[in-house]
């Protein structure tokens, strides 16, 4: 019997939105799915060799649990983004949640295929040498070739 | 229960217990038993779901002192 298939479109490059694609992709691969993730727009940031600049902002993120209520005027101060990112990373570590790099490595180890959107790579003038090696480059039609035949297809 | 291999997944959160279980099973032969110890409450449902979807029978799930112990047979 042919394996089940899952396709994900990853469009966000923030710390909170980086987790779902990698968690779902690594889990699906563990369950025996063939998985492809198509990275486009800000999702491309998740293909950088160095993920330490992936951040979370409290600004325009009103659902983010905060230790103390924080007015928007305070959230916009310099350094608040770094502080929120540091606190979120500490929380993730404390709860035994894998780092993004670790999850991405688990995906690659499990043969999850990463595809970078060529158009947005060109649009933002990204340097491919800053991306990990295990990436293919393609467009929407490349994605459809796989996505059209999947059991699960998600847009993150 | 007898087992052939043990996986310590204490302190790890979703999806690591599942992903590591899959990796541990890959090195085993058919009918061998894997013991997995997890502290992730979500792993109770997830291990059952993993067993059902991959066809590796989950022989038992026991909670001991806040830890969850699973015995899974490789298909």
PDB file of C-alpha atoms in Angstrom, chain B residues 3-68:
ATOM      1  CA  UNK B   3      11.184  -6.002  26.869  1.00  0.00           C
ATOM      2  CA  UNK B   4      14.111  -5.875  24.453  1.00  0.00           C
ATOM      3  CA  UNK B   5      14.843  -2.148  24.467  1.00  0.00           C
ATOM      4  CA  UNK B   6      14.076   0.829  26.663  1.00  0.00           C
ATOM      5  CA  UNK B   7      13.527   4.427  25.567  1.00  0.00           C
ATOM      6  CA  UNK B   8      13.828   7.146  28.166  1.00  0.00           C
ATOM      7  CA  UNK B   9      11.616  10.010  26.972  1.00  0.00           C
ATOM      8  CA  UNK B  10      11.314  11.668  30.391  1.00  0.00           C
ATOM      9  CA  UNK B  11      11.064  15.459  30.242  1.00  0.00           C
ATOM     10  CA  UNK B  12      10.381  15.533  26.509  1.00  0.00           C
ATOM     11  CA  UNK B  13       7.309  17.180  25.017  1.00  0.00           C
ATOM     12  CA  UNK B  14       5.300  16.512  21.877  1.00  0.00           C
ATOM     13  CA  UNK B  15       6.306  15.392  19.302  1.00  0.00           C
ATOM     14  CA  UNK B  16       9.606  14.035  20.652  1.00  0.00           C
ATOM     15  CA  UNK B  17       8.280  10.920  22.473  1.00  0.00           C
ATOM     16  CA  UNK B  18       6.562   9.798  19.240  1.00  0.00           C
ATOM     17  CA  UNK B  19       9.443  10.680  16.925  1.00  0.00           C
ATOM     18  CA  UNK B  20      11.955   8.949  19.204  1.00  0.00           C
ATOM     19  CA  UNK B  21       9.706   5.898  19.535  1.00  0.00           C
ATOM     20  CA  UNK B  22       9.617   5.638  15.761  1.00  0.00           C
ATOM     21  CA  UNK B  23      13.414   5.872  15.634  1.00  0.00           C
ATOM     22  CA  UNK B  24      13.840   3.272  18.393  1.00  0.00           C
ATOM     23  CA  UNK B  25      11.532   0.829  16.600  1.00  0.00           C
ATOM     24  CA  UNK B  26      13.509   1.223  13.396  1.00  0.00           C
ATOM     25  CA  UNK B  27      16.510  -0.510  14.993  1.00  0.00           C
ATOM     26  CA  UNK B  28      14.464  -3.459  16.268  1.00  0.00           C
ATOM     27  CA  UNK B  29      13.246  -6.672  14.710  1.00  0.00           C
ATOM     28  CA  UNK B  30       9.691  -7.935  14.360  1.00  0.00           C
ATOM     29  CA  UNK B  31       7.967  -9.032  17.619  1.00  0.00           C
ATOM     30  CA  UNK B  32      10.559  -7.378  19.864  1.00  0.00           C
ATOM     31  CA  UNK B  33       9.117  -5.217  22.642  1.00  0.00           C
ATOM     32  CA  UNK B  34      10.021  -1.582  23.257  1.00  0.00           C
ATOM     33  CA  UNK B  35       9.504  -0.003  26.658  1.00  0.00           C
ATOM     34  CA  UNK B  36       8.962   3.771  26.570  1.00  0.00           C
ATOM     35  CA  UNK B  37       8.956   5.965  29.672  1.00  0.00           C
ATOM     36  CA  UNK B  38       7.428   9.411  29.243  1.00  0.00           C
ATOM     37  CA  UNK B  39       6.385  12.265  31.527  1.00  0.00           C
ATOM     38  CA  UNK B  40       4.326  13.992  28.829  1.00  0.00           C
ATOM     39  CA  UNK B  41       0.617  13.586  29.649  1.00  0.00           C
ATOM     40  CA  UNK B  42      -0.208  14.072  25.973  1.00  0.00           C
ATOM     41  CA  UNK B  43       1.797  10.988  25.108  1.00  0.00           C
ATOM     42  CA  UNK B  44      -0.924   8.671  26.474  1.00  0.00           C
ATOM     43  CA  UNK B  45      -3.291   9.477  23.630  1.00  0.00           C
ATOM     44  CA  UNK B  46      -0.481  10.022  21.146  1.00  0.00           C
ATOM     45  CA  UNK B  47       1.159   6.633  21.725  1.00  0.00           C
ATOM     46  CA  UNK B  48      -2.213   4.920  21.222  1.00  0.00           C
ATOM     47  CA  UNK B  49      -2.719   6.927  18.023  1.00  0.00           C
ATOM     48  CA  UNK B  50       0.803   6.087  16.864  1.00  0.00           C
ATOM     49  CA  UNK B  51       0.167   2.369  17.503  1.00  0.00           C
ATOM     50  CA  UNK B  52      -3.109   2.433  15.626  1.00  0.00           C
ATOM     51  CA  UNK B  53      -1.717   4.280  12.616  1.00  0.00           C
ATOM     52  CA  UNK B  54       1.535   2.364  12.294  1.00  0.00           C
ATOM     53  CA  UNK B  55       0.191  -1.082  13.202  1.00  0.00           C
ATOM     54  CA  UNK B  56       2.702  -1.649  16.019  1.00  0.00           C
ATOM     55  CA  UNK B  57       0.558  -3.076  18.863  1.00  0.00           C
ATOM     56  CA  UNK B  58       0.571  -1.154  22.154  1.00  0.00           C
ATOM     57  CA  UNK B  59       0.637  -3.970  24.683  1.00  0.00           C
ATOM     58  CA  UNK B  60       0.132  -1.867  27.804  1.00  0.00           C
ATOM     59  CA  UNK B  61       0.033   1.663  29.196  1.00  0.00           C
ATOM     60  CA  UNK B  62       0.667   2.126  32.904  1.00  0.00           C
ATOM     61  CA  UNK B  63       1.011   5.247  35.024  1.00  0.00           C
ATOM     62  CA  UNK B  64       3.621   4.891  37.761  1.00  0.00           C
ATOM     63  CA  UNK B  65       4.589   7.782  40.036  1.00  0.00           C
ATOM     64  CA  UNK B  66       3.622  10.444  37.522  1.00  0.00           C
ATOM     65  CA  UNK B  67       5.398   8.660  34.688  1.00  0.00           C
ATOM     66  CA  UNK B  68       3.784   6.827  31.826  1.00  0.00           C
TER      67      UNK B  68
END
